[in-house]
PDB file of C-alpha atoms in Angstrom:
ATOM      1  CA  UNK A 410      16.394   1.846   7.814  1.00 49.00           C
ATOM      2  CA  UNK A 411      16.022   3.324   4.330  1.00 57.00           C
ATOM      3  CA  UNK A 412      18.749   4.215   1.852  1.00 61.00           C
ATOM      4  CA  UNK A 413      18.768   7.468  -0.105  1.00 66.00           C
ATOM      5  CA  UNK A 414      17.302   5.489  -3.015  1.00 70.00           C
ATOM      6  CA  UNK A 415      14.355   4.342  -0.931  1.00 67.00           C
ATOM      7  CA  UNK A 416      10.854   5.786  -0.763  1.00 70.00           C
ATOM      8  CA  UNK A 417      10.132   9.112   0.899  1.00 75.00           C
ATOM      9  CA  UNK A 418       7.885   9.416   3.918  1.00 75.00           C
ATOM     10  CA  UNK A 419       5.169  10.838   1.651  1.00 79.00           C
ATOM     11  CA  UNK A 420       5.442   7.868  -0.683  1.00 74.00           C
ATOM     12  CA  UNK A 421       5.219   5.402   2.231  1.00 74.00           C
ATOM     13  CA  UNK A 422       2.130   7.199   3.499  1.00 71.00           C
ATOM     14  CA  UNK A 423       0.529   7.054   0.084  1.00 75.00           C
ATOM     15  CA  UNK A 424       1.214   3.340  -0.070  1.00 73.00           C
ATOM     16  CA  UNK A 425      -0.149   2.704   3.413  1.00 72.00           C
ATOM     17  CA  UNK A 426      -3.420   4.476   2.658  1.00 72.00           C
ATOM     18  CA  UNK A 427      -4.312   2.365  -0.350  1.00 83.00           C
ATOM     19  CA  UNK A 428      -4.883  -1.349  -0.936  1.00 79.00           C
ATOM     20  CA  UNK A 429      -2.127  -3.958  -0.586  1.00 78.00           C
ATOM     21  CA  UNK A 430      -1.999  -4.545  -4.358  1.00 79.00           C
ATOM     22  CA  UNK A 431      -1.981  -0.864  -5.293  1.00 79.00           C
ATOM     23  CA  UNK A 432       0.435  -0.105  -2.455  1.00 76.00           C
ATOM     24  CA  UNK A 433       2.983  -2.553  -3.801  1.00 77.00           C
ATOM     25  CA  UNK A 434       2.553  -1.342  -7.333  1.00 75.00           C
ATOM     26  CA  UNK A 435       3.492   2.122  -6.043  1.00 79.00           C
ATOM     27  CA  UNK A 436       6.413   0.870  -3.935  1.00 76.00           C
ATOM     28  CA  UNK A 437       7.851  -1.529  -6.526  1.00 72.00           C
ATOM     29  CA  UNK A 438      10.422   0.822  -8.158  1.00 77.00           C
ATOM     30  CA  UNK A 439      12.106   1.425  -4.794  1.00 75.00           C
ATOM     31  CA  UNK A 440      11.205  -1.774  -2.940  1.00 75.00           C
ATOM     32  CA  UNK A 441      14.698  -3.281  -3.080  1.00 70.00           C
ATOM     33  CA  UNK A 442      16.017  -0.197  -1.254  1.00 77.00           C
ATOM     34  CA  UNK A 443      13.730  -0.731   1.755  1.00 77.00           C
ATOM     35  CA  UNK A 444      14.076  -2.982   4.810  1.00 77.00           C
ATOM     36  CA  UNK A 445      10.948  -4.817   3.597  1.00 76.00           C
ATOM     37  CA  UNK A 446      13.047  -6.789   1.074  1.00 82.00           C
ATOM     38  CA  UNK A 447      14.123 -10.125   2.583  1.00 86.00           C
ATOM     39  CA  UNK A 448      17.722  -9.753   3.751  1.00 89.00           C
ATOM     40  CA  UNK A 449      20.317 -11.692   1.862  1.00 90.00           C
ATOM     41  CA  UNK A 450      21.350 -13.649   4.939  1.00 93.00           C
ATOM     42  CA  UNK A 451      17.912 -15.313   5.091  1.00 93.00           C
ATOM     43  CA  UNK A 452      18.040 -16.134   1.398  1.00 94.00           C
ATOM     44  CA  UNK A 453      21.548 -17.550   1.648  1.00 95.00           C
ATOM     45  CA  UNK A 454      20.761 -19.684   4.691  1.00 96.00           C
ATOM     46  CA  UNK A 455      17.632 -21.058   2.987  1.00 96.00           C
ATOM     47  CA  UNK A 456      19.536 -21.792  -0.201  1.00 96.00           C
ATOM     48  CA  UNK A 457      22.190 -23.694   1.785  1.00 96.00           C
ATOM     49  CA  UNK A 458      19.547 -25.770   3.556  1.00 96.00           C
ATOM     50  CA  UNK A 459      17.617 -26.540   0.378  1.00 97.00           C
ATOM     51  CA  UNK A 460      20.797 -27.561  -1.430  1.00 95.00           C
ATOM     52  CA  UNK A 461      21.159 -30.360   1.103  1.00 94.00           C
ATOM     53  CA  UNK A 462      17.545 -31.404   0.510  1.00 94.00           C
ATOM     54  CA  UNK A 463      17.568 -31.192  -3.307  1.00 85.00           C
ATOM     55  CA  UNK A 464      18.101 -31.081  -6.138  1.00 90.00           C
ATOM     56  CA  UNK A 465      14.642 -30.144  -7.389  1.00 96.00           C
ATOM     57  CA  UNK A 466      13.304 -29.821 -10.934  1.00 95.00           C
ATOM     58  CA  UNK A 467      10.611 -27.134 -10.896  1.00 96.00           C
ATOM     59  CA  UNK A 468      10.354 -24.361  -8.273  1.00 97.00           C
ATOM     60  CA  UNK A 469       7.686 -21.799  -7.340  1.00 97.00           C
ATOM     61  CA  UNK A 470       8.213 -18.592  -5.335  1.00 97.00           C
ATOM     62  CA  UNK A 471       4.838 -17.757  -3.758  1.00 97.00           C
ATOM     63  CA  UNK A 472       4.319 -13.947  -3.427  1.00 94.00           C
ATOM     64  CA  UNK A 473       7.696 -13.429  -5.130  1.00 93.00           C
ATOM     65  CA  UNK A 474       7.686  -9.617  -5.069  1.00 90.00           C
ATOM     66  CA  UNK A 475      10.681  -8.230  -7.020  1.00 88.00           C
ATOM     67  CA  UNK A 476      12.259 -11.666  -7.203  1.00 89.00           C
ATOM     68  CA  UNK A 477      14.822 -11.910  -4.393  1.00 89.00           C
ATOM     69  CA  UNK A 478      13.797 -15.488  -3.672  1.00 91.00           C
ATOM     70  CA  UNK A 479      13.962 -16.516  -7.296  1.00 93.00           C
ATOM     71  CA  UNK A 480      17.735 -16.565  -7.106  1.00 91.00           C
ATOM     72  CA  UNK A 481      17.401 -19.221  -4.363  1.00 94.00           C
ATOM     73  CA  UNK A 482      15.245 -21.338  -6.662  1.00 95.00           C
ATOM     74  CA  UNK A 483      17.606 -20.921  -9.592  1.00 93.00           C
ATOM     75  CA  UNK A 484      20.419 -22.283  -7.426  1.00 93.00           C
ATOM     76  CA  UNK A 485      18.570 -25.427  -6.349  1.00 95.00           C
ATOM     77  CA  UNK A 486      16.247 -26.155  -9.281  1.00 95.00           C
ATOM     78  CA  UNK A 487      17.323 -27.733 -12.559  1.00 92.00           C
ATOM     79  CA  UNK A 488      14.511 -27.107 -15.028  1.00 91.00           C
ATOM     80  CA  UNK A 489      11.996 -24.341 -14.353  1.00 92.00           C
ATOM     81  CA  UNK A 490      11.551 -21.496 -11.924  1.00 94.00           C
ATOM     82  CA  UNK A 491       8.336 -19.477 -11.548  1.00 95.00           C
ATOM     83  CA  UNK A 492       7.454 -16.438  -9.469  1.00 95.00           C
ATOM     84  CA  UNK A 493       3.823 -15.576  -8.753  1.00 95.00           C
ATOM     85  CA  UNK A 494       2.597 -12.273  -7.262  1.00 94.00           C
ATOM     86  CA  UNK A 495      -0.556 -10.242  -7.490  1.00 90.00           C
ATOM     87  CA  UNK A 496       1.303  -6.968  -7.978  1.00 90.00           C
ATOM     88  CA  UNK A 497       2.081  -6.239 -11.587  1.00 89.00           C
ATOM     89  CA  UNK A 498       4.448  -3.501 -10.486  1.00 89.00           C
ATOM     90  CA  UNK A 499       6.517  -5.907  -8.446  1.00 87.00           C
ATOM     91  CA  UNK A 500       6.638  -8.488 -11.213  1.00 92.00           C
ATOM     92  CA  UNK A 501       7.875  -5.862 -13.643  1.00 90.00           C
ATOM     93  CA  UNK A 502      10.960  -5.345 -11.504  1.00 87.00           C
ATOM     94  CA  UNK A 503      12.131  -8.946 -11.770  1.00 87.00           C
ATOM     95  CA  UNK A 504      15.329  -9.263 -13.807  1.00 73.00           C
ATOM     96  CA  UNK A 505      14.828 -11.161 -17.045  1.00 62.00           C
ATOM     97  CA  UNK A 506      18.433 -11.362 -18.207  1.00 57.00           C
ATOM     98  CA  UNK A 507      19.894 -13.942 -15.818  1.00 63.00           C
ATOM     99  CA  UNK A 508      22.452 -16.069 -17.637  1.00 60.00           C
ATOM    100  CA  UNK A 509      21.994 -19.809 -18.004  1.00 64.00           C
ATOM    101  CA  UNK A 510      19.165 -22.186 -17.044  1.00 72.00           C
ATOM    102  CA  UNK A 511      16.727 -22.438 -15.532  1.00 82.00           C
ATOM    103  CA  UNK A 512      14.723 -19.624 -17.050  1.00 82.00           C
ATOM    104  CA  UNK A 513      12.525 -17.475 -14.809  1.00 88.00           C
ATOM    105  CA  UNK A 514       8.782 -17.233 -15.513  1.00 91.00           C
ATOM    106  CA  UNK A 515       6.660 -14.451 -14.044  1.00 92.00           C
ATOM    107  CA  UNK A 516       2.963 -15.024 -13.411  1.00 94.00           C
ATOM    108  CA  UNK A 517       0.428 -12.587 -11.984  1.00 94.00           C
ATOM    109  CA  UNK A 518      -1.929 -14.366  -9.607  1.00 94.00           C
ATOM    110  CA  UNK A 519      -3.325 -14.586  -6.110  1.00 94.00           C
ATOM    111  CA  UNK A 520      -1.635 -17.024  -3.745  1.00 94.00           C
ATOM    112  CA  UNK A 521      -5.110 -17.917  -2.415  1.00 94.00           C
ATOM    113  CA  UNK A 522      -6.108 -19.198  -5.867  1.00 95.00           C
ATOM    114  CA  UNK A 523      -2.862 -20.234  -7.585  1.00 96.00           C
ATOM    115  CA  UNK A 524      -3.180 -20.505 -11.382  1.00 95.00           C
ATOM    116  CA  UNK A 525      -1.361 -23.825 -11.695  1.00 96.00           C
ATOM    117  CA  UNK A 526      -1.872 -27.543 -11.535  1.00 94.00           C
ATOM    118  CA  UNK A 527       0.382 -29.944  -9.658  1.00 96.00           C
ATOM    119  CA  UNK A 528       3.519 -28.772 -11.501  1.00 95.00           C
ATOM    120  CA  UNK A 529       6.214 -28.065  -8.879  1.00 97.00           C
ATOM    121  CA  UNK A 530       8.695 -30.001  -6.793  1.00 97.00           C
ATOM    122  CA  UNK A 531       9.556 -27.053  -4.530  1.00 98.00           C
ATOM    123  CA  UNK A 532       7.677 -23.977  -3.314  1.00 98.00           C
ATOM    124  CA  UNK A 533       9.194 -21.210  -1.208  1.00 97.00           C
ATOM    125  CA  UNK A 534       8.029 -17.898   0.183  1.00 96.00           C
ATOM    126  CA  UNK A 535       9.893 -15.052   1.863  1.00 94.00           C
ATOM    127  CA  UNK A 536       8.515 -12.175   3.888  1.00 87.00           C
ATOM    128  CA  UNK A 537       4.933 -12.246   2.559  1.00 89.00           C
ATOM    129  CA  UNK A 538       2.989 -14.092   5.239  1.00 92.00           C
ATOM    130  CA  UNK A 539       2.094 -10.947   7.196  1.00 87.00           C
ATOM    131  CA  UNK A 540      -0.315 -10.175   4.380  1.00 89.00           C
ATOM    132  CA  UNK A 541      -2.486 -13.175   5.257  1.00 92.00           C
ATOM    133  CA  UNK A 542      -4.850 -13.203   8.207  1.00 92.00           C
ATOM    134  CA  UNK A 543      -4.830 -16.341  10.380  1.00 94.00           C
ATOM    135  CA  UNK A 544      -8.160 -17.424   8.968  1.00 95.00           C
ATOM    136  CA  UNK A 545      -6.602 -17.410   5.466  1.00 95.00           C
ATOM    137  CA  UNK A 546      -3.700 -19.700   6.339  1.00 96.00           C
ATOM    138  CA  UNK A 547      -5.560 -23.000   5.771  1.00 96.00           C
ATOM    139  CA  UNK A 548      -6.666 -21.952   2.288  1.00 96.00           C
ATOM    140  CA  UNK A 549      -3.179 -20.672   1.436  1.00 97.00           C
ATOM    141  CA  UNK A 550      -1.540 -23.937   2.539  1.00 98.00           C
ATOM    142  CA  UNK A 551      -4.166 -25.971   0.693  1.00 98.00           C
ATOM    143  CA  UNK A 552      -3.343 -24.094  -2.510  1.00 98.00           C
ATOM    144  CA  UNK A 553       0.406 -24.702  -2.163  1.00 98.00           C
ATOM    145  CA  UNK A 554      -0.254 -28.374  -1.382  1.00 98.00           C
ATOM    146  CA  UNK A 555      -2.398 -28.628  -4.534  1.00 98.00           C
ATOM    147  CA  UNK A 556       0.278 -27.259  -6.912  1.00 98.00           C
ATOM    148  CA  UNK A 557       3.059 -29.467  -5.572  1.00 98.00           C
ATOM    149  CA  UNK A 558       3.749 -32.864  -7.102  1.00 97.00           C
ATOM    150  CA  UNK A 559       3.723 -35.879  -4.730  1.00 97.00           C
ATOM    151  CA  UNK A 560       6.856 -35.659  -2.621  1.00 97.00           C
ATOM    152  CA  UNK A 561       7.122 -31.910  -3.229  1.00 97.00           C
ATOM    153  CA  UNK A 562       8.388 -29.509  -0.577  1.00 98.00           C
ATOM    154  CA  UNK A 563       7.099 -26.179   0.711  1.00 98.00           C
ATOM    155  CA  UNK A 564       9.873 -24.354   2.594  1.00 98.00           C
ATOM    156  CA  UNK A 565      10.142 -20.987   4.302  1.00 97.00           C
ATOM    157  CA  UNK A 566      12.220 -19.463   7.105  1.00 96.00           C
ATOM    158  CA  UNK A 567      10.641 -18.469  10.402  1.00 94.00           C
ATOM    159  CA  UNK A 568      12.512 -16.380  12.949  1.00 93.00           C
ATOM    160  CA  UNK A 569      11.993 -16.883  16.687  1.00 92.00           C
ATOM    161  CA  UNK A 570       9.752 -14.172  18.142  1.00 90.00           C
ATOM    162  CA  UNK A 571      11.500 -11.437  20.142  1.00 89.00           C
ATOM    163  CA  UNK A 572      11.506 -11.778  23.908  1.00 89.00           C
ATOM    164  CA  UNK A 573       8.629 -10.044  25.630  1.00 90.00           C
ATOM    165  CA  UNK A 574       9.700  -6.594  26.825  1.00 90.00           C
ATOM    166  CA  UNK A 575      12.576  -6.156  24.387  1.00 91.00           C
ATOM    167  CA  UNK A 576      12.646  -3.139  22.036  1.00 92.00           C
ATOM    168  CA  UNK A 577      11.868  -5.336  19.024  1.00 89.00           C
ATOM    169  CA  UNK A 578       8.855  -6.844  20.839  1.00 91.00           C
ATOM    170  CA  UNK A 579       7.412  -3.399  21.465  1.00 93.00           C
ATOM    171  CA  UNK A 580       8.231  -2.236  17.923  1.00 91.00           C
ATOM    172  CA  UNK A 581       6.366  -5.133  16.326  1.00 90.00           C
ATOM    173  CA  UNK A 582       3.462  -4.884  18.752  1.00 92.00           C
ATOM    174  CA  UNK A 583       3.184  -1.164  18.128  1.00 91.00           C
ATOM    175  CA  UNK A 584       3.189  -1.666  14.365  1.00 87.00           C
ATOM    176  CA  UNK A 585       0.454  -4.292  14.528  1.00 90.00           C
ATOM    177  CA  UNK A 586      -1.692  -2.161  16.803  1.00 94.00           C
ATOM    178  CA  UNK A 587      -1.262   0.823  14.481  1.00 90.00           C
ATOM    179  CA  UNK A 588      -2.301  -1.271  11.472  1.00 86.00           C
ATOM    180  CA  UNK A 589      -5.394  -2.628  13.264  1.00 92.00           C
ATOM    181  CA  UNK A 590      -6.467   0.920  14.075  1.00 93.00           C
ATOM    182  CA  UNK A 591      -5.793   2.019  10.498  1.00 89.00           C
ATOM    183  CA  UNK A 592      -7.894  -0.823   9.133  1.00 86.00           C
ATOM    184  CA  UNK A 593     -10.777   0.033  11.408  1.00 90.00           C
ATOM    185  CA  UNK A 594     -11.009   3.613  10.280  1.00 90.00           C
ATOM    186  CA  UNK A 595      -9.780   3.514   6.670  1.00 85.00           C
ATOM    187  CA  UNK A 596     -10.780   1.616   3.541  1.00 87.00           C
ATOM    188  CA  UNK A 597      -9.589  -0.258   1.659  1.00 88.00           C
ATOM    189  CA  UNK A 598      -7.752  -2.287   4.322  1.00 85.00           C
ATOM    190  CA  UNK A 599      -4.009  -2.804   4.150  1.00 84.00           C
ATOM    191  CA  UNK A 600      -3.314  -6.206   5.660  1.00 85.00           C
ATOM    192  CA  UNK A 601       0.237  -6.392   7.039  1.00 85.00           C
ATOM    193  CA  UNK A 602       0.939  -7.750  10.521  1.00 86.00           C
ATOM    194  CA  UNK A 603       4.126  -9.126  12.108  1.00 87.00           C
ATOM    195  CA  UNK A 604       2.657 -11.172  14.945  1.00 89.00           C
ATOM    196  CA  UNK A 605       0.109 -13.356  13.175  1.00 88.00           C
ATOM    197  CA  UNK A 606       2.430 -16.245  12.248  1.00 90.00           C
ATOM    198  CA  UNK A 607       3.214 -18.246  15.422  1.00 92.00           C
ATOM    199  CA  UNK A 608       5.139 -21.355  14.565  1.00 94.00           C
ATOM    200  CA  UNK A 609       2.892 -23.762  16.537  1.00 94.00           C
ATOM    201  CA  UNK A 610      -0.268 -22.639  14.759  1.00 95.00           C
ATOM    202  CA  UNK A 611       1.437 -22.554  11.390  1.00 96.00           C
ATOM    203  CA  UNK A 612       2.698 -26.125  11.826  1.00 97.00           C
ATOM    204  CA  UNK A 613      -0.773 -27.308  12.833  1.00 97.00           C
ATOM    205  CA  UNK A 614      -2.352 -25.664   9.775  1.00 97.00           C
ATOM    206  CA  UNK A 615       0.246 -27.188   7.495  1.00 98.00           C
ATOM    207  CA  UNK A 616      -0.424 -30.655   8.891  1.00 98.00           C
ATOM    208  CA  UNK A 617      -4.182 -30.175   8.483  1.00 97.00           C
ATOM    209  CA  UNK A 618      -3.535 -29.240   4.827  1.00 97.00           C
ATOM    210  CA  UNK A 619      -1.869 -32.639   4.345  1.00 97.00           C
ATOM    211  CA  UNK A 620       1.847 -31.812   4.777  1.00 98.00           C
ATOM    212  CA  UNK A 621       4.370 -33.717   6.831  1.00 98.00           C
ATOM    213  CA  UNK A 622       6.363 -31.039   8.640  1.00 98.00           C
ATOM    214  CA  UNK A 623      10.011 -30.880   9.708  1.00 97.00           C
ATOM    215  CA  UNK A 624      11.863 -28.008  11.325  1.00 97.00           C
ATOM    216  CA  UNK A 625      15.511 -27.418  10.370  1.00 97.00           C
ATOM    217  CA  UNK A 626      17.607 -25.072  12.495  1.00 96.00           C
ATOM    218  CA  UNK A 627      19.358 -22.394  10.433  1.00 96.00           C
ATOM    219  CA  UNK A 628      22.543 -22.361  12.422  1.00 95.00           C
ATOM    220  CA  UNK A 629      23.823 -19.296  10.558  1.00 94.00           C
ATOM    221  CA  UNK A 630      21.670 -17.221  12.947  1.00 94.00           C
ATOM    222  CA  UNK A 631      22.936 -18.856  16.123  1.00 94.00           C
ATOM    223  CA  UNK A 632      20.889 -19.877  19.136  1.00 95.00           C
ATOM    224  CA  UNK A 633      19.132 -18.142  21.990  1.00 92.00           C
ATOM    225  CA  UNK A 634      20.176 -18.399  25.626  1.00 90.00           C
ATOM    226  CA  UNK A 635      17.878 -21.388  26.146  1.00 92.00           C
ATOM    227  CA  UNK A 636      19.526 -23.250  23.237  1.00 92.00           C
ATOM    228  CA  UNK A 637      16.609 -22.888  20.781  1.00 94.00           C
ATOM    229  CA  UNK A 638      17.419 -21.707  17.224  1.00 95.00           C
ATOM    230  CA  UNK A 639      17.034 -18.037  16.390  1.00 94.00           C
ATOM    231  CA  UNK A 640      15.701 -19.061  13.011  1.00 96.00           C
ATOM    232  CA  UNK A 641      14.258 -22.267  11.550  1.00 96.00           C
ATOM    233  CA  UNK A 642      13.455 -23.450   8.080  1.00 97.00           C
ATOM    234  CA  UNK A 643      10.002 -24.984   7.944  1.00 97.00           C
ATOM    235  CA  UNK A 644      10.095 -27.915   5.498  1.00 98.00           C
ATOM    236  CA  UNK A 645       6.573 -29.160   4.710  1.00 98.00           C
ATOM    237  CA  UNK A 646       6.485 -32.203   2.439  1.00 98.00           C
ATOM    238  CA  UNK A 647       3.523 -33.431   0.429  1.00 98.00           C
ATOM    239  CA  UNK A 648       3.439 -37.197   0.860  1.00 96.00           C
ATOM    240  CA  UNK A 649       4.609 -39.125  -2.193  1.00 86.00           C
TER     241      UNK A 649
END
């Protein structure tokens, strides 16, 4: 799962025993060499779908990390691209020498209290939602809704959950159980869960925040035996 350039087991343990913010500051120099970075196939499929929905002027990557999703925004936005994250270490790893417009702006901030007005036509997020507890979803969505202009879009990919009883099902369940035990016995907590983002509940919270929600199949990932997509792009639009 990890390349030779990735973190050691000791470094991962040190990260897991601290706070989320401090943990990502520690992991930042090697983050792009871990499986935690969003795979390129998700980024490319999202870019393709957003190209058909755009173009957009200003884009925001919520919880941008080291900036993998910013390349998606630069491909579909014409004027301004901004990444926001609460880890200074992760922001420091974002490349600042990309040729041509739009320029990339890095902002340190908490997604639960975004430091912007209604300035964006598009917001995206990749791989960060496990850091938000279900009770925090409404507030997160309300913040994204607030910083979008009328007609703006909030988009993110959601993979179908693994079938019950498969190896991946047990792997994710085991990870979440281990994290819950860790957070009961160790402080500060490290919030990271894989099974707290069910599509039905997410869609309901988006609609309560004022979005009109569409689901777009990302056909690059194929379909399951029952015909349902293996991955969807959630497209939540702020009414114009």
